[in-house]
């Protein structure tokens, strides 16, 4: 007989899921719990029509939450079986198993969940020891996901510079972003959205979210700035919901591995949603798959504040409000 979750254990899982990164801090997930089964649900009603028209980032976010959920189950000393779902609101069904010893690696990653945050500022310097760099790449290399260190930073700068100029001048895009920025909608009360202070004015223009005031250096300067950072591109074999979930899960494993090693970073998907951008990226950088996210990391020069979260109670749908599909 496998023991069901206690209320305290449920709290551990909920806190871990809630601290996952998500597009615009929209936290597009919920948990449906029955005994030893935990379904991770995608809240499809969370829509970012301009930033994320196809909902790809929503699933990447759910993937990141899934990594946290799995680590929290392991931290509780329980085994689990994770079954990703290709369609419907349930993105993954997690079945808790028997007690098992938590590996030190899983425990370190679990402990890093609370420390990880988006660090959109400049880094102290870009020298990350080779072994640490390799450990990050290895943490994300899972079936169907390829973690790539981009070459041709001149080409990358050209593409990112172009995307920055397009997004800066896109009024519809900027209106949506403004609506998700903390100062715009009394975010303290809400617990979602991006804090104004989290969008560093001194960061690389492409490190955070491009706004109307974001300065755009010329391509050569941008290439030099990119060279002063550590960059990883997450690519997948396909571009299905399962691929998006896997990419998000891998991204979070890498991010937590970084946090566990006193590194900080931020993720970038904004330009990848511009029509034709990903195809250009694949051909210019000779990528081995479909790019889903760019991750930049380094040692922090300044601290970054944590971002807010929705109340934990909102993680659980009211009884009867969601069917298992
Ligand atoms: C799928 C995904 C896409 C994201 N895209 C961007 C982005 O393009 N630019 C950016 O600055 N942050 C991006 N973020 C970071 C989120 O804004 C951030 O995770 C969220 O605001 C919560 O803050 P935290 O990471 O400090 O917990 C993304 C995060 C995820 C999971």
JSON list of C-alpha atoms in Angstrom, two decimals, residues 35-201:
[
{"chain": "A", "resi": 35, "resn": "UNK", "atom": "CA", "xyz": [-4.38, 10.19, -3.31]},
{"chain": "A", "resi": 36, "resn": "UNK", "atom": "CA", "xyz": [-1.00, 9.34, -4.80]},
{"chain": "A", "resi": 37, "resn": "UNK", "atom": "CA", "xyz": [-1.67, 10.91, -8.19]},
{"chain": "A", "resi": 38, "resn": "UNK", "atom": "CA", "xyz": [-0.80, 14.49, -9.01]},
{"chain": "A", "resi": 39, "resn": "UNK", "atom": "CA", "xyz": [-1.77, 15.95, -12.36]},
{"chain": "A", "resi": 40, "resn": "UNK", "atom": "CA", "xyz": [0.00, 19.06, -13.55]},
{"chain": "A", "resi": 41, "resn": "UNK", "atom": "CA", "xyz": [-2.59, 21.13, -15.40]},
{"chain": "A", "resi": 42, "resn": "UNK", "atom": "CA", "xyz": [-1.98, 23.83, -17.95]},
{"chain": "A", "resi": 43, "resn": "UNK", "atom": "CA", "xyz": [-4.11, 26.94, -17.38]},
{"chain": "A", "resi": 44, "resn": "UNK", "atom": "CA", "xyz": [-4.85, 27.64, -21.00]},
{"chain": "A", "resi": 45, "resn": "UNK", "atom": "CA", "xyz": [-6.93, 30.66, -20.10]},
{"chain": "A", "resi": 46, "resn": "UNK", "atom": "CA", "xyz": [-3.61, 32.44, -19.45]},
{"chain": "A", "resi": 47, "resn": "UNK", "atom": "CA", "xyz": [-3.07, 34.06, -22.84]},
{"chain": "A", "resi": 48, "resn": "UNK", "atom": "CA", "xyz": [-0.27, 36.28, -24.07]},
{"chain": "A", "resi": 49, "resn": "UNK", "atom": "CA", "xyz": [-1.47, 36.89, -27.60]},
{"chain": "A", "resi": 50, "resn": "UNK", "atom": "CA", "xyz": [1.52, 39.01, -28.63]},
{"chain": "A", "resi": 51, "resn": "UNK", "atom": "CA", "xyz": [4.39, 37.46, -26.71]},
{"chain": "A", "resi": 52, "resn": "UNK", "atom": "CA", "xyz": [3.26, 33.86, -26.93]},
{"chain": "A", "resi": 53, "resn": "UNK", "atom": "CA", "xyz": [0.62, 33.52, -29.66]},
{"chain": "A", "resi": 54, "resn": "UNK", "atom": "CA", "xyz": [0.78, 29.72, -29.87]},
{"chain": "A", "resi": 55, "resn": "UNK", "atom": "CA", "xyz": [1.04, 29.04, -26.13]},
{"chain": "A", "resi": 56, "resn": "UNK", "atom": "CA", "xyz": [4.51, 27.54, -26.55]},
{"chain": "A", "resi": 57, "resn": "UNK", "atom": "CA", "xyz": [5.99, 29.48, -23.63]},
{"chain": "A", "resi": 58, "resn": "UNK", "atom": "CA", "xyz": [3.05, 28.46, -21.48]},
{"chain": "A", "resi": 59, "resn": "UNK", "atom": "CA", "xyz": [4.05, 24.83, -21.95]},
{"chain": "A", "resi": 60, "resn": "UNK", "atom": "CA", "xyz": [7.74, 25.59, -21.44]},
{"chain": "A", "resi": 61, "resn": "UNK", "atom": "CA", "xyz": [6.68, 27.17, -18.14]},
{"chain": "A", "resi": 62, "resn": "UNK", "atom": "CA", "xyz": [4.70, 24.04, -17.22]},
{"chain": "A", "resi": 63, "resn": "UNK", "atom": "CA", "xyz": [7.82, 22.00, -18.06]},
{"chain": "A", "resi": 64, "resn": "UNK", "atom": "CA", "xyz": [9.82, 24.08, -15.59]},
{"chain": "A", "resi": 65, "resn": "UNK", "atom": "CA", "xyz": [7.09, 23.52, -12.97]},
{"chain": "A", "resi": 66, "resn": "UNK", "atom": "CA", "xyz": [7.23, 19.77, -13.68]},
{"chain": "A", "resi": 67, "resn": "UNK", "atom": "CA", "xyz": [10.94, 19.67, -12.89]},
{"chain": "A", "resi": 68, "resn": "UNK", "atom": "CA", "xyz": [10.27, 21.41, -9.57]},
{"chain": "A", "resi": 69, "resn": "UNK", "atom": "CA", "xyz": [7.40, 19.02, -8.82]},
{"chain": "A", "resi": 70, "resn": "UNK", "atom": "CA", "xyz": [9.53, 15.95, -9.49]},
{"chain": "A", "resi": 71, "resn": "UNK", "atom": "CA", "xyz": [12.40, 17.28, -7.37]},
{"chain": "A", "resi": 72, "resn": "UNK", "atom": "CA", "xyz": [10.01, 18.07, -4.52]},
{"chain": "A", "resi": 73, "resn": "UNK", "atom": "CA", "xyz": [8.58, 14.52, -4.63]},
{"chain": "A", "resi": 74, "resn": "UNK", "atom": "CA", "xyz": [12.13, 13.14, -4.48]},
{"chain": "A", "resi": 75, "resn": "UNK", "atom": "CA", "xyz": [13.02, 15.54, -1.65]},
{"chain": "A", "resi": 76, "resn": "UNK", "atom": "CA", "xyz": [10.09, 14.04, 0.29]},
{"chain": "A", "resi": 77, "resn": "UNK", "atom": "CA", "xyz": [11.82, 10.70, -0.07]},
{"chain": "A", "resi": 78, "resn": "UNK", "atom": "CA", "xyz": [9.36, 9.28, -2.58]},
{"chain": "A", "resi": 79, "resn": "UNK", "atom": "CA", "xyz": [9.80, 7.73, -5.98]},
{"chain": "A", "resi": 80, "resn": "UNK", "atom": "CA", "xyz": [7.52, 8.84, -8.81]},
{"chain": "A", "resi": 81, "resn": "UNK", "atom": "CA", "xyz": [6.55, 8.00, -12.34]},
{"chain": "A", "resi": 82, "resn": "UNK", "atom": "CA", "xyz": [6.02, 10.93, -14.70]},
{"chain": "A", "resi": 83, "resn": "UNK", "atom": "CA", "xyz": [3.86, 10.52, -17.77]},
{"chain": "A", "resi": 84, "resn": "UNK", "atom": "CA", "xyz": [3.73, 13.51, -20.13]},
{"chain": "A", "resi": 85, "resn": "UNK", "atom": "CA", "xyz": [0.40, 13.91, -21.94]},
{"chain": "A", "resi": 86, "resn": "UNK", "atom": "CA", "xyz": [0.32, 15.01, -25.55]},
{"chain": "A", "resi": 87, "resn": "UNK", "atom": "CA", "xyz": [-3.05, 16.82, -25.39]},
{"chain": "A", "resi": 88, "resn": "UNK", "atom": "CA", "xyz": [-5.69, 18.09, -23.00]},
{"chain": "A", "resi": 89, "resn": "UNK", "atom": "CA", "xyz": [-5.32, 20.23, -19.90]},
{"chain": "A", "resi": 90, "resn": "UNK", "atom": "CA", "xyz": [-3.23, 17.65, -18.07]},
{"chain": "A", "resi": 91, "resn": "UNK", "atom": "CA", "xyz": [0.34, 18.14, -19.29]},
{"chain": "A", "resi": 92, "resn": "UNK", "atom": "CA", "xyz": [1.80, 15.44, -17.07]},
{"chain": "A", "resi": 93, "resn": "UNK", "atom": "CA", "xyz": [0.50, 12.84, -14.67]},
{"chain": "A", "resi": 94, "resn": "UNK", "atom": "CA", "xyz": [2.81, 12.19, -11.73]},
{"chain": "A", "resi": 95, "resn": "UNK", "atom": "CA", "xyz": [2.21, 8.99, -9.78]},
{"chain": "A", "resi": 96, "resn": "UNK", "atom": "CA", "xyz": [3.92, 8.78, -6.43]},
{"chain": "A", "resi": 97, "resn": "UNK", "atom": "CA", "xyz": [5.66, 5.53, -5.61]},
{"chain": "A", "resi": 98, "resn": "UNK", "atom": "CA", "xyz": [7.46, 3.90, -2.74]},
{"chain": "A", "resi": 99, "resn": "UNK", "atom": "CA", "xyz": [9.86, 5.57, -0.34]},
{"chain": "A", "resi": 100, "resn": "UNK", "atom": "CA", "xyz": [13.37, 6.00, -1.69]},
{"chain": "A", "resi": 101, "resn": "UNK", "atom": "CA", "xyz": [16.50, 7.76, -0.53]},
{"chain": "A", "resi": 102, "resn": "UNK", "atom": "CA", "xyz": [16.88, 11.25, -1.99]},
{"chain": "A", "resi": 103, "resn": "UNK", "atom": "CA", "xyz": [20.06, 11.55, -4.05]},
{"chain": "A", "resi": 104, "resn": "UNK", "atom": "CA", "xyz": [22.38, 14.36, -2.99]},
{"chain": "A", "resi": 105, "resn": "UNK", "atom": "CA", "xyz": [22.15, 15.80, -6.51]},
{"chain": "A", "resi": 106, "resn": "UNK", "atom": "CA", "xyz": [18.34, 15.98, -6.41]},
{"chain": "A", "resi": 107, "resn": "UNK", "atom": "CA", "xyz": [18.46, 17.48, -2.95]},
{"chain": "A", "resi": 108, "resn": "UNK", "atom": "CA", "xyz": [20.89, 20.21, -4.03]},
{"chain": "A", "resi": 109, "resn": "UNK", "atom": "CA", "xyz": [18.67, 21.08, -6.98]},
{"chain": "A", "resi": 110, "resn": "UNK", "atom": "CA", "xyz": [15.59, 21.05, -4.75]},
{"chain": "A", "resi": 111, "resn": "UNK", "atom": "CA", "xyz": [17.29, 23.44, -2.34]},
{"chain": "A", "resi": 112, "resn": "UNK", "atom": "CA", "xyz": [18.15, 25.75, -5.24]},
{"chain": "A", "resi": 113, "resn": "UNK", "atom": "CA", "xyz": [14.46, 26.17, -6.15]},
{"chain": "A", "resi": 114, "resn": "UNK", "atom": "CA", "xyz": [14.00, 29.01, -3.66]},
{"chain": "A", "resi": 115, "resn": "UNK", "atom": "CA", "xyz": [17.25, 30.75, -4.65]},
{"chain": "A", "resi": 116, "resn": "UNK", "atom": "CA", "xyz": [16.75, 30.70, -8.41]},
{"chain": "A", "resi": 117, "resn": "UNK", "atom": "CA", "xyz": [15.43, 33.91, -9.89]},
{"chain": "A", "resi": 118, "resn": "UNK", "atom": "CA", "xyz": [15.63, 35.83, -13.14]},
{"chain": "A", "resi": 119, "resn": "UNK", "atom": "CA", "xyz": [18.79, 37.88, -13.10]},
{"chain": "A", "resi": 120, "resn": "UNK", "atom": "CA", "xyz": [18.53, 40.34, -15.99]},
{"chain": "A", "resi": 121, "resn": "UNK", "atom": "CA", "xyz": [21.46, 42.48, -14.85]},
{"chain": "A", "resi": 122, "resn": "UNK", "atom": "CA", "xyz": [24.99, 42.36, -16.15]},
{"chain": "A", "resi": 123, "resn": "UNK", "atom": "CA", "xyz": [27.26, 39.68, -14.81]},
{"chain": "A", "resi": 124, "resn": "UNK", "atom": "CA", "xyz": [30.39, 40.16, -12.77]},
{"chain": "A", "resi": 125, "resn": "UNK", "atom": "CA", "xyz": [32.57, 38.47, -15.36]},
{"chain": "A", "resi": 126, "resn": "UNK", "atom": "CA", "xyz": [32.04, 35.70, -17.82]},
{"chain": "A", "resi": 127, "resn": "UNK", "atom": "CA", "xyz": [34.69, 33.24, -16.69]},
{"chain": "A", "resi": 128, "resn": "UNK", "atom": "CA", "xyz": [32.83, 30.16, -15.60]},
{"chain": "A", "resi": 129, "resn": "UNK", "atom": "CA", "xyz": [35.11, 27.16, -15.00]},
{"chain": "A", "resi": 130, "resn": "UNK", "atom": "CA", "xyz": [34.94, 24.64, -17.84]},
{"chain": "A", "resi": 131, "resn": "UNK", "atom": "CA", "xyz": [33.79, 21.82, -15.56]},
{"chain": "A", "resi": 132, "resn": "UNK", "atom": "CA", "xyz": [30.91, 23.94, -14.27]},
{"chain": "A", "resi": 133, "resn": "UNK", "atom": "CA", "xyz": [29.97, 24.97, -17.80]},
{"chain": "A", "resi": 134, "resn": "UNK", "atom": "CA", "xyz": [29.96, 21.32, -18.86]},
{"chain": "A", "resi": 135, "resn": "UNK", "atom": "CA", "xyz": [27.83, 20.34, -15.88]},
{"chain": "A", "resi": 136, "resn": "UNK", "atom": "CA", "xyz": [25.19, 22.87, -16.93]},
{"chain": "A", "resi": 137, "resn": "UNK", "atom": "CA", "xyz": [25.08, 21.61, -20.50]},
{"chain": "A", "resi": 138, "resn": "UNK", "atom": "CA", "xyz": [24.90, 18.00, -19.29]},
{"chain": "A", "resi": 139, "resn": "UNK", "atom": "CA", "xyz": [22.02, 18.83, -16.91]},
{"chain": "A", "resi": 140, "resn": "UNK", "atom": "CA", "xyz": [19.87, 19.91, -19.86]},
{"chain": "A", "resi": 141, "resn": "UNK", "atom": "CA", "xyz": [20.81, 17.26, -22.38]},
{"chain": "A", "resi": 142, "resn": "UNK", "atom": "CA", "xyz": [17.84, 14.92, -22.15]},
{"chain": "A", "resi": 143, "resn": "UNK", "atom": "CA", "xyz": [16.05, 12.83, -24.75]},
{"chain": "A", "resi": 144, "resn": "UNK", "atom": "CA", "xyz": [14.98, 15.07, -27.59]},
{"chain": "A", "resi": 145, "resn": "UNK", "atom": "CA", "xyz": [16.54, 18.22, -26.09]},
{"chain": "A", "resi": 146, "resn": "UNK", "atom": "CA", "xyz": [19.90, 19.61, -27.21]},
{"chain": "A", "resi": 147, "resn": "UNK", "atom": "CA", "xyz": [21.71, 22.30, -25.29]},
{"chain": "A", "resi": 148, "resn": "UNK", "atom": "CA", "xyz": [23.91, 24.27, -27.65]},
{"chain": "A", "resi": 149, "resn": "UNK", "atom": "CA", "xyz": [26.65, 26.82, -27.02]},
{"chain": "A", "resi": 150, "resn": "UNK", "atom": "CA", "xyz": [26.14, 29.25, -29.89]},
{"chain": "A", "resi": 151, "resn": "UNK", "atom": "CA", "xyz": [29.02, 30.09, -32.20]},
{"chain": "A", "resi": 152, "resn": "UNK", "atom": "CA", "xyz": [28.78, 33.03, -34.67]},
{"chain": "A", "resi": 153, "resn": "UNK", "atom": "CA", "xyz": [27.90, 35.67, -32.11]},
{"chain": "A", "resi": 154, "resn": "UNK", "atom": "CA", "xyz": [28.07, 38.24, -34.90]},
{"chain": "A", "resi": 155, "resn": "UNK", "atom": "CA", "xyz": [25.10, 36.56, -36.57]},
{"chain": "A", "resi": 156, "resn": "UNK", "atom": "CA", "xyz": [23.27, 36.17, -33.29]},
{"chain": "A", "resi": 157, "resn": "UNK", "atom": "CA", "xyz": [23.78, 39.87, -32.53]},
{"chain": "A", "resi": 158, "resn": "UNK", "atom": "CA", "xyz": [22.46, 40.80, -35.96]},
{"chain": "A", "resi": 159, "resn": "UNK", "atom": "CA", "xyz": [19.30, 38.75, -35.42]},
{"chain": "A", "resi": 160, "resn": "UNK", "atom": "CA", "xyz": [18.73, 39.89, -31.84]},
{"chain": "A", "resi": 161, "resn": "UNK", "atom": "CA", "xyz": [19.34, 43.52, -32.79]},
{"chain": "A", "resi": 162, "resn": "UNK", "atom": "CA", "xyz": [16.75, 43.22, -35.54]},
{"chain": "A", "resi": 163, "resn": "UNK", "atom": "CA", "xyz": [14.23, 41.59, -33.17]},
{"chain": "A", "resi": 164, "resn": "UNK", "atom": "CA", "xyz": [14.82, 44.29, -30.56]},
{"chain": "A", "resi": 165, "resn": "UNK", "atom": "CA", "xyz": [14.04, 47.06, -33.04]},
{"chain": "A", "resi": 166, "resn": "UNK", "atom": "CA", "xyz": [10.87, 45.29, -34.25]},
{"chain": "A", "resi": 167, "resn": "UNK", "atom": "CA", "xyz": [9.58, 44.61, -30.73]},
{"chain": "A", "resi": 168, "resn": "UNK", "atom": "CA", "xyz": [10.40, 48.09, -29.48]},
{"chain": "A", "resi": 169, "resn": "UNK", "atom": "CA", "xyz": [8.25, 49.63, -32.20]},
{"chain": "A", "resi": 170, "resn": "UNK", "atom": "CA", "xyz": [5.38, 47.11, -32.00]},
{"chain": "A", "resi": 171, "resn": "UNK", "atom": "CA", "xyz": [2.65, 49.01, -30.17]},
{"chain": "A", "resi": 172, "resn": "UNK", "atom": "CA", "xyz": [0.37, 46.02, -29.66]},
{"chain": "A", "resi": 173, "resn": "UNK", "atom": "CA", "xyz": [3.24, 44.03, -28.19]},
{"chain": "A", "resi": 174, "resn": "UNK", "atom": "CA", "xyz": [4.23, 46.90, -25.93]},
{"chain": "A", "resi": 175, "resn": "UNK", "atom": "CA", "xyz": [0.65, 47.36, -24.69]},
{"chain": "A", "resi": 176, "resn": "UNK", "atom": "CA", "xyz": [0.51, 43.70, -23.65]},
{"chain": "A", "resi": 177, "resn": "UNK", "atom": "CA", "xyz": [3.89, 43.87, -21.93]},
{"chain": "A", "resi": 178, "resn": "UNK", "atom": "CA", "xyz": [2.87, 47.03, -20.09]},
{"chain": "A", "resi": 179, "resn": "UNK", "atom": "CA", "xyz": [-0.23, 45.20, -18.82]},
{"chain": "A", "resi": 180, "resn": "UNK", "atom": "CA", "xyz": [1.99, 42.47, -17.35]},
{"chain": "A", "resi": 181, "resn": "UNK", "atom": "CA", "xyz": [4.45, 44.86, -15.76]},
{"chain": "A", "resi": 182, "resn": "UNK", "atom": "CA", "xyz": [3.95, 45.30, -12.05]},
{"chain": "A", "resi": 183, "resn": "UNK", "atom": "CA", "xyz": [3.41, 49.02, -11.78]},
{"chain": "A", "resi": 184, "resn": "UNK", "atom": "CA", "xyz": [0.61, 48.83, -14.32]},
{"chain": "A", "resi": 185, "resn": "UNK", "atom": "CA", "xyz": [-1.92, 46.72, -12.47]},
{"chain": "A", "resi": 186, "resn": "UNK", "atom": "CA", "xyz": [-1.44, 46.80, -8.73]},
{"chain": "A", "resi": 187, "resn": "UNK", "atom": "CA", "xyz": [0.60, 43.64, -8.88]},
{"chain": "A", "resi": 188, "resn": "UNK", "atom": "CA", "xyz": [1.28, 43.45, -5.18]},
{"chain": "A", "resi": 189, "resn": "UNK", "atom": "CA", "xyz": [-2.30, 42.41, -4.70]},
{"chain": "A", "resi": 190, "resn": "UNK", "atom": "CA", "xyz": [-2.18, 39.96, -7.58]},
{"chain": "A", "resi": 191, "resn": "UNK", "atom": "CA", "xyz": [1.05, 38.03, -7.11]},
{"chain": "A", "resi": 192, "resn": "UNK", "atom": "CA", "xyz": [1.75, 37.65, -10.81]},
{"chain": "A", "resi": 193, "resn": "UNK", "atom": "CA", "xyz": [3.38, 39.78, -13.51]},
{"chain": "A", "resi": 194, "resn": "UNK", "atom": "CA", "xyz": [6.88, 41.21, -13.74]},
{"chain": "A", "resi": 195, "resn": "UNK", "atom": "CA", "xyz": [8.14, 43.71, -11.20]},
{"chain": "A", "resi": 196, "resn": "UNK", "atom": "CA", "xyz": [9.36, 46.95, -12.77]},
{"chain": "A", "resi": 197, "resn": "UNK", "atom": "CA", "xyz": [12.57, 46.58, -10.74]},
{"chain": "A", "resi": 198, "resn": "UNK", "atom": "CA", "xyz": [13.24, 43.14, -12.24]},
{"chain": "A", "resi": 199, "resn": "UNK", "atom": "CA", "xyz": [13.68, 44.69, -15.70]},
{"chain": "A", "resi": 200, "resn": "UNK", "atom": "CA", "xyz": [17.18, 46.04, -15.44]},
{"chain": "A", "resi": 201, "resn": "UNK", "atom": "CA", "xyz": [17.84, 49.22, -17.44]}
]
